[in-house]
Coordinates of C-alpha atoms in Angstrom, one line a residue:
M337 CA 107.2 -59.8 105.1
A338 CA 107.7 -62.6 102.6
E339 CA 106.1 -62.2 99.2
D340 CA 104.7 -65.7 99.4
D341 CA 102.7 -64.7 102.5
I342 CA 100.8 -62.0 100.5
Y343 CA 100.3 -63.4 97.0
T344 CA 98.9 -66.7 95.9
K345 CA 100.4 -68.5 92.9
D346 CA 97.8 -66.8 90.6
G347 CA 99.1 -63.4 91.6
T348 CA 96.0 -62.4 93.6
V349 CA 96.0 -61.2 97.2
D350 CA 95.3 -63.7 99.9
Y351 CA 95.5 -62.5 103.5
R352 CA 95.7 -66.1 104.9
G353 CA 99.1 -66.7 106.4
N354 CA 99.5 -62.9 106.9
P355 CA 96.7 -61.5 109.0
A356 CA 98.1 -57.9 108.7
N357 CA 97.1 -58.0 105.0
K358 CA 93.5 -58.8 106.0
K359 CA 92.7 -55.1 106.3
E360 CA 93.7 -54.4 102.7
T361 CA 91.6 -57.1 101.1
G362 CA 88.1 -58.6 101.0
T363 CA 84.9 -57.3 102.7
W364 CA 82.7 -54.8 100.9
R365 CA 85.8 -53.1 99.2
A366 CA 86.1 -56.2 97.0
C367 CA 82.4 -56.8 96.5
P368 CA 81.6 -54.0 94.0
F369 CA 83.7 -55.7 91.3
I370 CA 82.1 -59.1 92.0
L371 CA 78.6 -57.6 92.1
G372 CA 79.3 -55.6 88.9
N373 CA 80.4 -58.8 87.2
E374 CA 77.2 -60.6 88.3
C375 CA 75.0 -57.7 87.3
C376 CA 76.4 -57.5 83.8
E377 CA 76.6 -61.3 83.3
R378 CA 73.0 -61.7 84.4
L379 CA 72.0 -58.8 82.1
A380 CA 73.6 -60.7 79.2
Y381 CA 72.0 -64.0 80.2
Y382 CA 68.5 -62.7 80.7
G383 CA 68.7 -60.4 77.8
M384 CA 69.4 -63.4 75.6
S385 CA 67.1 -65.9 77.3
T386 CA 64.0 -64.0 78.4
N387 CA 62.5 -63.8 74.9
L388 CA 64.1 -67.1 73.6
V389 CA 60.9 -69.0 73.4
L390 CA 59.5 -66.5 70.9
Y391 CA 62.8 -66.6 68.9
F392 CA 62.4 -70.4 68.6
K393 CA 58.7 -70.0 67.7
N394 CA 58.9 -67.1 65.3
R395 CA 62.4 -67.3 63.8
L396 CA 63.2 -71.0 64.0
N397 CA 59.6 -71.8 63.2
Q398 CA 59.0 -74.2 66.1
H399 CA 55.6 -75.2 67.5
S400 CA 54.7 -73.7 70.9
A401 CA 55.2 -77.0 72.9
T402 CA 58.5 -77.7 71.0
A403 CA 59.8 -74.2 71.7
S404 CA 58.8 -74.4 75.3
K405 CA 60.5 -77.8 75.8
N406 CA 63.7 -76.5 74.0
V407 CA 63.9 -73.5 76.2
S408 CA 63.4 -75.7 79.3
N409 CA 66.0 -78.2 78.2
W410 CA 68.6 -75.5 77.4
S411 CA 67.9 -73.6 80.7
G412 CA 68.2 -76.9 82.5
T413 CA 71.6 -77.5 81.0
C414 CA 72.7 -74.1 82.1
Y415 CA 72.1 -75.3 85.7
I416 CA 73.8 -78.7 85.3
T417 CA 77.1 -77.4 83.8
P418 CA 77.9 -75.7 87.1
L419 CA 78.8 -79.1 88.4
I420 CA 81.8 -79.0 86.0
G421 CA 82.8 -75.5 87.1
A422 CA 82.4 -76.3 90.7
F423 CA 84.5 -79.4 90.6
L424 CA 87.3 -77.6 88.9
A425 CA 87.1 -74.6 91.3
D426 CA 87.0 -76.6 94.5
S427 CA 89.6 -79.2 93.4
Y428 CA 92.2 -77.6 91.2
L429 CA 91.7 -74.1 89.7
G430 CA 90.2 -72.1 92.6
R431 CA 87.2 -69.8 92.1
Y432 CA 89.2 -66.9 90.6
W433 CA 90.6 -68.8 87.6
T434 CA 87.5 -70.8 87.1
I435 CA 85.4 -67.6 86.7
A436 CA 88.0 -66.1 84.4
V437 CA 88.4 -69.1 82.0
F438 CA 84.7 -69.9 81.7
S439 CA 83.8 -66.2 81.1
I440 CA 85.9 -66.4 77.9
I441 CA 83.9 -69.4 76.7
Y442 CA 80.7 -67.6 77.6
A443 CA 81.8 -64.5 75.6
I444 CA 82.6 -66.7 72.5
G445 CA 79.1 -68.3 72.7
M446 CA 77.4 -64.9 72.9
T447 CA 79.4 -63.7 69.9
L448 CA 78.4 -66.8 67.9
L449 CA 74.7 -66.4 68.8
T450 CA 74.8 -62.8 67.7
L451 CA 76.3 -63.8 64.3
S452 CA 73.6 -66.6 64.0
A453 CA 70.9 -64.0 64.2
S454 CA 72.4 -61.2 62.1
V455 CA 74.7 -62.6 59.3
P456 CA 73.1 -63.8 56.1
G457 CA 73.7 -67.5 55.5
M458 CA 73.7 -68.1 59.3
K459 CA 70.4 -66.5 60.2
P460 CA 66.9 -67.8 59.3
T461 CA 65.4 -66.4 56.1
C462 CA 62.3 -64.4 56.8
H463 CA 59.5 -63.0 54.6
G464 CA 57.6 -60.4 56.7
E465 CA 57.6 -60.4 60.4
E466 CA 56.4 -64.0 61.3
K467 CA 57.1 -66.1 58.1
C468 CA 60.6 -67.4 58.7
H469 CA 62.4 -70.5 57.5
A470 CA 65.4 -71.9 59.3
T471 CA 67.7 -74.4 57.7
T472 CA 69.2 -77.3 59.6
L473 CA 72.5 -75.3 59.6
D474 CA 70.9 -72.2 60.9
S475 CA 69.4 -74.1 63.8
A476 CA 72.6 -76.0 64.5
I477 CA 74.7 -72.8 64.7
C478 CA 72.1 -71.3 67.0
F479 CA 72.1 -74.3 69.4
L480 CA 75.9 -74.6 69.3
A481 CA 76.1 -71.0 70.5
L482 CA 73.5 -71.6 73.2
Y483 CA 75.2 -74.6 74.5
L484 CA 78.6 -72.9 74.6
I485 CA 76.9 -70.2 76.7
A486 CA 75.5 -73.0 78.9
L487 CA 79.1 -74.3 79.3
G488 CA 80.4 -70.9 80.1
T489 CA 77.8 -70.1 82.6
G490 CA 78.7 -73.4 84.3
G491 CA 82.0 -72.0 85.5
I492 CA 80.5 -68.7 86.7
K493 CA 77.2 -69.5 88.4
P494 CA 78.6 -71.8 91.2
C495 CA 81.6 -69.6 91.9
V496 CA 80.5 -66.0 91.9
S497 CA 78.2 -66.0 95.0
S498 CA 80.6 -68.2 96.9
Y499 CA 83.6 -66.0 95.8
G500 CA 81.8 -63.0 97.1
A501 CA 81.0 -64.7 100.4
D502 CA 84.7 -65.7 100.7
Q503 CA 85.5 -62.0 101.1
F504 CA 84.0 -62.2 104.6
D505 CA 85.7 -64.0 107.5
D506 CA 83.6 -66.4 109.5
T507 CA 85.7 -65.9 112.6
D508 CA 85.0 -62.1 112.6
S509 CA 81.6 -61.2 114.1
V510 CA 81.2 -58.0 112.1
E511 CA 82.2 -59.6 108.8
K512 CA 80.0 -62.7 109.6
E513 CA 77.0 -60.4 109.8
H514 CA 77.9 -58.6 106.6
K515 CA 78.1 -61.9 104.8
S516 CA 74.4 -62.6 105.3
S517 CA 73.6 -59.1 103.9
F518 CA 75.9 -59.8 100.9
F519 CA 73.6 -62.6 99.7
N520 CA 70.7 -60.2 99.7
W521 CA 72.6 -57.6 97.7
F522 CA 74.1 -60.2 95.4
Y523 CA 70.6 -61.3 94.4
F524 CA 69.6 -57.6 94.1
S525 CA 72.4 -57.0 91.6
I526 CA 71.2 -60.1 89.6
N527 CA 67.8 -58.4 89.2
I528 CA 69.1 -55.0 88.3
G529 CA 70.6 -56.8 85.3
A530 CA 67.4 -58.7 84.7
L531 CA 65.4 -55.4 84.9
I532 CA 67.3 -53.9 82.0
A533 CA 67.1 -57.2 80.0
S534 CA 63.4 -57.8 80.4
S535 CA 62.5 -54.2 79.5
L536 CA 65.0 -52.6 77.1
L537 CA 66.5 -55.6 75.5
V538 CA 63.2 -57.5 74.9
W539 CA 61.8 -54.4 73.3
I540 CA 64.9 -54.2 71.0
Q541 CA 64.5 -57.8 70.0
D542 CA 60.8 -57.4 69.1
N543 CA 61.0 -54.0 67.5
V544 CA 64.6 -53.4 66.2
G545 CA 66.0 -56.9 65.5
W546 CA 67.5 -60.0 67.0
G547 CA 71.0 -59.1 65.8
W548 CA 71.0 -56.0 68.1
G549 CA 69.0 -57.9 70.7
F550 CA 71.7 -60.5 71.0
G551 CA 74.6 -58.2 70.2
I552 CA 74.1 -55.9 73.2
P553 CA 74.1 -58.8 75.7
A554 CA 77.4 -59.9 74.1
V555 CA 79.0 -56.5 74.7
T556 CA 77.6 -56.6 78.3
M557 CA 79.3 -59.9 78.9
A558 CA 82.6 -58.4 77.9
I559 CA 82.0 -55.6 80.4
A560 CA 81.4 -58.3 83.1
V561 CA 84.8 -59.8 82.4
V562 CA 86.5 -56.4 82.7
S563 CA 84.7 -55.7 86.0
F564 CA 85.8 -59.0 87.5
F565 CA 89.5 -58.6 86.6
S566 CA 89.5 -54.9 87.8
G567 CA 89.2 -56.1 91.4
T568 CA 91.9 -58.7 91.2
R569 CA 94.3 -57.3 93.8
L570 CA 91.5 -56.8 96.4
Y571 CA 90.2 -60.4 96.4
R572 CA 90.7 -63.0 99.2
N573 CA 91.2 -66.4 97.7
Q574 CA 90.6 -69.8 99.2
K575 CA 93.1 -72.5 98.2
P576 CA 91.6 -75.5 96.2
G577 CA 91.2 -78.5 98.5
G578 CA 91.9 -81.2 96.0
S579 CA 89.4 -83.6 94.5
A580 CA 86.2 -83.8 96.6
L581 CA 85.1 -86.8 94.6
T582 CA 88.2 -88.7 95.6
R583 CA 87.7 -87.8 99.3
I584 CA 84.0 -89.0 99.2
C585 CA 85.1 -92.3 97.5
Q586 CA 87.8 -92.7 100.2
V587 CA 85.2 -92.4 103.0
V588 CA 82.8 -94.8 101.4
T589 CA 85.6 -97.3 100.6
A590 CA 87.1 -97.2 104.1
S591 CA 83.7 -97.6 105.8
I592 CA 82.8 -100.6 103.6
R593 CA 86.2 -102.2 104.4
K594 CA 85.4 -101.8 108.1
Y595 CA 81.7 -102.7 108.0
R596 CA 82.2 -105.2 110.8
V597 CA 84.0 -102.7 113.1
E598 CA 82.1 -101.2 116.1
V599 CA 82.1 -97.4 116.3
P600 CA 83.2 -96.3 119.8
S601 CA 80.8 -94.2 121.9
D602 CA 83.6 -91.8 122.7
K603 CA 84.1 -89.6 119.7
S604 CA 87.6 -88.7 120.8
L605 CA 88.7 -92.2 119.9
L606 CA 88.0 -91.5 116.2
Y607 CA 90.9 -90.4 114.0
E608 CA 91.6 -86.7 113.5
I609 CA 94.9 -85.0 113.0
N610 CA 96.3 -82.9 115.8
E611 CA 97.3 -79.8 113.8
G612 CA 95.1 -76.6 113.8
E613 CA 93.8 -77.1 110.3
S614 CA 92.2 -80.3 108.9
A615 CA 94.0 -82.7 106.5
I616 CA 91.9 -81.1 103.7
K617 CA 93.8 -78.1 102.3
G618 CA 92.2 -74.7 103.1
S619 CA 89.5 -76.3 105.2
R620 CA 88.5 -76.0 108.9
K621 CA 87.9 -79.1 111.0
L622 CA 84.3 -80.2 111.6
D623 CA 82.9 -81.5 114.8
H624 CA 81.6 -85.0 115.0
T625 CA 77.8 -85.6 114.6
N626 CA 75.9 -88.7 115.7
E627 CA 74.0 -89.1 112.4
L628 CA 74.9 -91.6 109.7
R629 CA 77.2 -93.4 112.1
C630 CA 77.9 -96.1 109.6
L631 CA 80.2 -93.7 107.9
D632 CA 82.1 -93.2 111.2
K633 CA 83.6 -96.6 110.6
A634 CA 86.0 -94.9 108.2
A635 CA 87.5 -93.0 111.1
V636 CA 87.9 -95.9 113.5
I637 CA 91.6 -96.7 114.0
G638 CA 92.3 -100.3 113.3
Q639 CA 95.3 -102.4 114.5
S640 CA 96.9 -102.3 111.0
D641 CA 96.2 -98.6 110.4
K642 CA 99.0 -96.1 110.3
V643 CA 98.2 -92.5 111.5
G644 CA 99.7 -89.1 110.6
A645 CA 101.4 -88.4 107.4
S646 CA 101.7 -92.1 106.6
A647 CA 98.0 -92.9 106.9
N648 CA 96.3 -94.5 104.0
P649 CA 93.2 -92.4 103.3
W650 CA 91.5 -95.4 101.5
R651 CA 91.6 -97.3 104.9
L652 CA 91.5 -94.5 107.5
C653 CA 89.8 -91.1 107.1
T654 CA 89.7 -88.2 109.5
V655 CA 86.5 -87.1 111.3
T656 CA 86.4 -83.9 109.2
Q657 CA 86.6 -86.0 106.0
V658 CA 83.7 -88.2 107.2
E659 CA 81.7 -85.1 108.3
E660 CA 82.3 -83.5 104.9
L661 CA 80.4 -86.4 103.3
K662 CA 77.7 -86.3 106.0
S663 CA 77.1 -82.6 105.3
I664 CA 76.5 -83.3 101.7
L665 CA 74.1 -86.2 102.4
R666 CA 72.2 -84.1 104.9
L667 CA 71.7 -81.4 102.3
L668 CA 70.1 -83.8 99.7
P669 CA 66.5 -84.0 101.1
V670 CA 66.4 -80.2 101.4
W671 CA 67.9 -79.9 97.9
A672 CA 65.2 -82.2 96.5
T673 CA 62.4 -80.0 97.7
G674 CA 63.7 -77.1 95.6
I675 CA 62.9 -78.8 92.3
I676 CA 59.1 -78.1 92.3
F677 CA 59.8 -74.4 93.2
S678 CA 62.1 -74.2 90.2
T679 CA 59.5 -75.7 88.0
V680 CA 57.1 -73.0 89.1
Y681 CA 59.8 -70.3 88.6
G682 CA 60.5 -71.6 85.1
Q683 CA 57.0 -70.9 83.9
M684 CA 57.9 -67.2 83.6
S685 CA 60.1 -67.9 80.5
T686 CA 57.6 -70.4 78.9
L687 CA 53.9 -70.5 79.6
F688 CA 53.6 -67.1 81.1
V689 CA 55.0 -65.6 77.9
L690 CA 52.7 -67.7 75.7
Q691 CA 49.7 -66.8 77.8
G692 CA 50.6 -63.1 77.6
Q693 CA 50.9 -63.4 73.8
T694 CA 47.2 -64.1 73.6
M695 CA 46.2 -60.9 75.4
N696 CA 46.1 -57.2 74.5
T697 CA 49.7 -56.0 74.5
H698 CA 48.9 -52.4 73.6
V699 CA 49.4 -49.6 76.1
G700 CA 46.0 -47.8 76.2
N701 CA 44.9 -46.6 72.8
S702 CA 48.5 -46.1 71.5
S703 CA 50.2 -48.3 68.8
F704 CA 53.0 -49.2 71.3
K705 CA 53.0 -52.9 72.0
I706 CA 54.5 -54.6 75.0
P707 CA 56.5 -57.7 74.3
P708 CA 54.9 -60.5 76.4
A709 CA 58.3 -61.5 77.8
S710 CA 58.8 -58.0 79.1
L711 CA 56.2 -58.7 81.8
S712 CA 59.0 -60.5 83.7
I713 CA 60.1 -56.9 84.6
F714 CA 57.4 -57.1 87.3
D715 CA 59.1 -60.1 88.8
T716 CA 62.4 -58.2 88.8
L717 CA 60.7 -55.1 90.3
S718 CA 59.2 -57.3 93.0
V719 CA 62.7 -58.6 93.9
I720 CA 64.2 -55.2 93.8
F721 CA 61.4 -54.0 96.1
W722 CA 61.5 -56.9 98.5
V723 CA 65.3 -57.3 99.0
P724 CA 65.8 -54.0 100.8
V725 CA 62.5 -54.5 102.7
Y726 CA 63.7 -57.9 103.9
D727 CA 67.2 -56.7 104.7
K728 CA 66.3 -53.4 106.4
I729 CA 62.8 -54.1 107.9
I730 CA 61.9 -57.8 108.1
V731 CA 65.3 -58.9 109.5
P732 CA 65.5 -56.4 112.4
V733 CA 61.8 -57.0 113.3
A734 CA 62.2 -60.8 113.1
R735 CA 65.4 -60.6 115.1
K736 CA 63.5 -59.1 118.1
F737 CA 61.1 -62.1 118.2
T738 CA 63.5 -65.0 117.3
G739 CA 66.8 -63.8 118.7
H740 CA 68.5 -65.2 115.6
R741 CA 71.2 -63.0 114.1
N742 CA 69.6 -63.1 110.6
G743 CA 66.0 -62.8 111.8
L744 CA 64.9 -66.0 110.3
T745 CA 66.9 -69.1 109.9
Q746 CA 67.8 -70.1 106.3
L747 CA 65.3 -73.0 106.4
Q748 CA 62.5 -70.8 107.8
R749 CA 63.2 -68.3 105.0
M750 CA 63.1 -71.0 102.4
G751 CA 59.8 -72.4 103.8
V752 CA 58.1 -68.9 103.5
G753 CA 59.2 -68.7 99.9
L754 CA 57.7 -72.1 99.1
F755 CA 54.4 -71.1 100.7
I756 CA 54.3 -67.8 98.7
S757 CA 55.1 -69.5 95.4
I758 CA 51.8 -71.5 95.6
F759 CA 49.8 -68.3 95.1
S760 CA 51.7 -67.4 91.9
M761 CA 50.3 -70.5 90.2
V762 CA 46.8 -69.9 91.7
A763 CA 46.9 -66.3 90.3
A764 CA 48.0 -67.6 86.9
A765 CA 45.3 -70.3 86.8
I766 CA 42.5 -67.9 87.8
L767 CA 43.6 -65.4 85.1
E768 CA 43.6 -68.1 82.5
L769 CA 40.1 -69.3 83.6
I770 CA 38.7 -65.8 83.2
R771 CA 40.5 -65.4 79.8
L772 CA 39.0 -68.6 78.5
K773 CA 35.5 -67.6 79.7
M774 CA 35.8 -64.4 77.7
V775 CA 37.0 -66.4 74.6
R776 CA 34.0 -68.8 74.8
R777 CA 31.5 -66.0 75.6
H778 CA 32.5 -63.8 72.6
N779 CA 33.8 -66.5 70.2
Y780 CA 37.3 -65.1 70.2
Y781 CA 38.9 -68.4 69.3
Q782 CA 40.6 -67.2 66.1
L783 CA 41.6 -63.8 67.6
E784 CA 45.3 -63.4 68.1
E785 CA 44.9 -60.9 71.0
I786 CA 41.7 -60.9 72.9
P787 CA 40.5 -57.5 74.4
M788 CA 42.0 -58.2 77.8
T789 CA 45.0 -56.3 78.9
I790 CA 48.2 -58.2 79.5
F791 CA 48.7 -56.2 82.7
W792 CA 46.4 -58.7 84.4
Q793 CA 49.5 -61.0 84.5
V794 CA 51.3 -58.6 86.8
P795 CA 50.1 -60.3 90.1
Q796 CA 51.5 -63.7 89.2
Y797 CA 54.9 -62.2 88.3
F798 CA 55.0 -60.0 91.4
V799 CA 54.1 -62.9 93.8
I800 CA 56.8 -65.2 92.3
G801 CA 59.3 -62.3 92.7
C802 CA 58.5 -62.1 96.4
A803 CA 58.8 -65.9 96.7
E804 CA 62.3 -65.7 95.1
V805 CA 63.6 -63.2 97.7
F806 CA 62.7 -65.7 100.4
Y807 CA 63.5 -69.0 98.8
F808 CA 66.4 -68.4 96.3
I809 CA 68.4 -66.1 98.5
G810 CA 67.8 -68.3 101.5
Q811 CA 68.9 -71.3 99.4
L812 CA 72.1 -69.5 98.3
E813 CA 73.1 -68.7 101.9
F814 CA 72.0 -72.1 103.2
F815 CA 74.0 -74.1 100.8
Y816 CA 77.1 -71.9 101.3
E817 CA 76.9 -72.0 105.1
Q818 CA 76.2 -75.7 105.3
A819 CA 78.8 -76.7 102.7
P820 CA 82.2 -78.0 103.9
D821 CA 84.9 -75.3 103.3
A822 CA 86.5 -77.2 100.4
M823 CA 83.2 -77.9 98.7
R824 CA 81.4 -74.6 98.6
S825 CA 81.4 -74.2 94.9
F826 CA 80.1 -77.8 94.6
C827 CA 77.2 -77.0 97.0
S828 CA 76.4 -73.8 95.2
A829 CA 76.2 -75.9 92.0
L830 CA 74.1 -78.4 93.8
S831 CA 71.6 -75.7 94.7
L832 CA 71.6 -74.5 91.1
L833 CA 70.9 -78.1 90.0
T834 CA 67.4 -77.8 91.4
V835 CA 66.7 -75.2 88.7
A836 CA 68.0 -77.6 86.1
F837 CA 65.8 -80.4 87.4
G838 CA 62.9 -78.0 87.7
Q839 CA 63.3 -77.1 84.0
Y840 CA 63.5 -80.7 83.0
L841 CA 60.5 -81.6 85.2
S842 CA 58.6 -78.8 83.4
S843 CA 59.5 -80.2 80.1
L844 CA 58.5 -83.7 81.2
L845 CA 55.2 -82.5 82.6
V846 CA 54.4 -80.7 79.3
T847 CA 55.3 -83.9 77.3
I848 CA 53.1 -86.1 79.5
V849 CA 50.2 -83.6 79.6
T850 CA 50.4 -83.1 75.8
K851 CA 50.4 -86.8 75.2
I852 CA 47.4 -87.5 77.5
S853 CA 45.3 -84.5 76.7
T854 CA 45.6 -84.8 72.9
K855 CA 44.0 -88.2 72.7
N856 CA 41.0 -88.7 70.5
G857 CA 41.8 -85.6 68.4
S858 CA 41.5 -83.2 71.3
P859 CA 43.7 -80.0 71.0
G860 CA 45.1 -80.7 74.5
W861 CA 46.0 -78.4 77.3
I862 CA 48.8 -76.6 75.5
P863 CA 48.0 -76.3 71.7
D864 CA 49.5 -73.7 69.4
N865 CA 46.3 -71.6 69.7
L866 CA 45.9 -71.4 73.5
N867 CA 42.3 -70.2 73.0
F868 CA 41.4 -73.9 72.3
G869 CA 43.6 -75.1 75.3
H870 CA 43.5 -75.3 79.1
I871 CA 46.8 -74.1 80.5
D872 CA 44.8 -73.2 83.6
Y873 CA 44.7 -77.0 84.3
F874 CA 48.5 -77.1 84.1
Y875 CA 48.8 -74.2 86.5
W876 CA 46.4 -76.0 89.0
L877 CA 48.6 -79.1 88.7
L878 CA 51.7 -77.1 89.6
A879 CA 49.8 -75.5 92.5
L880 CA 48.9 -78.9 93.9
L881 CA 52.5 -80.2 93.5
S882 CA 53.7 -77.0 95.3
V883 CA 51.4 -77.7 98.3
L884 CA 52.7 -81.3 98.6
N885 CA 56.3 -80.1 98.2
L886 CA 55.8 -77.6 101.1
I887 CA 54.6 -80.4 103.4
A888 CA 57.6 -82.5 102.4
F889 CA 60.0 -79.5 103.1
L890 CA 58.5 -78.9 106.6
I891 CA 59.1 -82.6 107.5
V892 CA 62.6 -82.5 106.2
S893 CA 63.4 -79.3 108.0
M894 CA 62.3 -80.7 111.3
F895 CA 65.0 -83.4 111.2
Y896 CA 67.8 -81.3 109.7
T897 CA 71.0 -81.0 111.8
Y898 CA 73.3 -78.0 111.0
K899 CA 77.0 -78.6 110.6
R900 CA 79.4 -77.5 113.3
P901 CA 82.7 -76.1 112.0
V902 CA 85.4 -75.6 114.7
G903 CA 86.1 -71.9 115.3
T904 CA 83.0 -70.6 113.5
L905 CA 80.8 -67.9 115.0
R906 CA 77.2 -69.0 115.1

């Protein structure tokens, strides 16, 4: 048994080329290290970000709308940088080394953020609890740290879920079924980390200090790195396929050059290599589809075209290479419908927190106060409740009716999530309507906390958690399964990009609404004192957009064609 058959160039185990080694690597035996990494990394992320809007408002002395927009912009960036990590992983480094390198950058950012909140000269100067002054340098260091974290998470987010799914073989019926279950438990591990972050760490930030509140996530991030490296010799690794951007450009260029060429009705006349694997390194061949036939021109063999090893990919592309681009283009309409859902989801870290800050945060008659951001624990508990219910109850029951291996198709699952999310905004709007009626009735305008318990926010958090289990997990699996083999990190990044655009859309909507609603001296929908505002109008706006988005999703789903990899078990 040759050593090259067992180990990849990075020293990690790869059973490809040596099937006997398959039994020693991958599957659930490798997943605990990946899930442990994700749990700890998400604990670090949410432990630092959940309460960030209040850190900006109370420590950096920013206005409510400014703090909300800054959080949305930073969160959005955290979901754009995965495009960088995905490109490097798919093209050159592979998922293993991409996760490793960017984790180090992440840890440096977490350390700097901790220093910016705890070291004199770097942290804001405070007199009392709420009267703080942050210099330009203080703010600059804080934002430098945050955007280093955004860069670091860009190499982790698009790779970890795909890397975990890589541990299961599509051509093995047992492993194929376990892969679908992996995505459920992957999201479960995310929310275990989020549960600790939104409860313990938020309380520490509000009651002990921001130095400890950011320091503990920094340590947790170090544990995430250790967990990942601990499973190195158990991992299965897919070889990088080369630059996907170059391949896409080649298909477009070749099809434009042959714009006058007729595409033959017989697909067997289109160019494809004869070998078992495709021309794309580490990728299976894709069957031809009849959509977007203009791109098929790139695979039409012309009189001057050479085939085989001497073929010029800028003039002649394989069917698989053309279908790779088609797969991405087919994903885009589905991808676009995820933006509104992400906008709704993003309210948990902005307006939900500001809304909760105006309510009674005491538990009973005790002096103990609940940090408003801690209410996101009910979103996490909802996810933790619904994941096993979905995996162990809903899937088996649905399977009897649909005959589908996973109970619901990925698009059906996502559609259910979009439908449920509407009711989260409805619940939030109704609660705010009732709260404002109490303010007007009893003249509570100047009261910091009105006598209405913050626990009335629980339903809106719980409903959005249920929607997550259907939509986000379905989206994770959908973009992994429908991605070409050599572009899976990119497609995971593409799915995460909806969260970025959702955050940016939220920021844009806040800007537009604030500009319009503050005309003629009006306090607007989202003033610093929400007792004078109308964030219920903002929630109703999001509910309406969610309804329109669901209709668009249903139309897009009706016309979607699933990709057909050669040799894959359906």
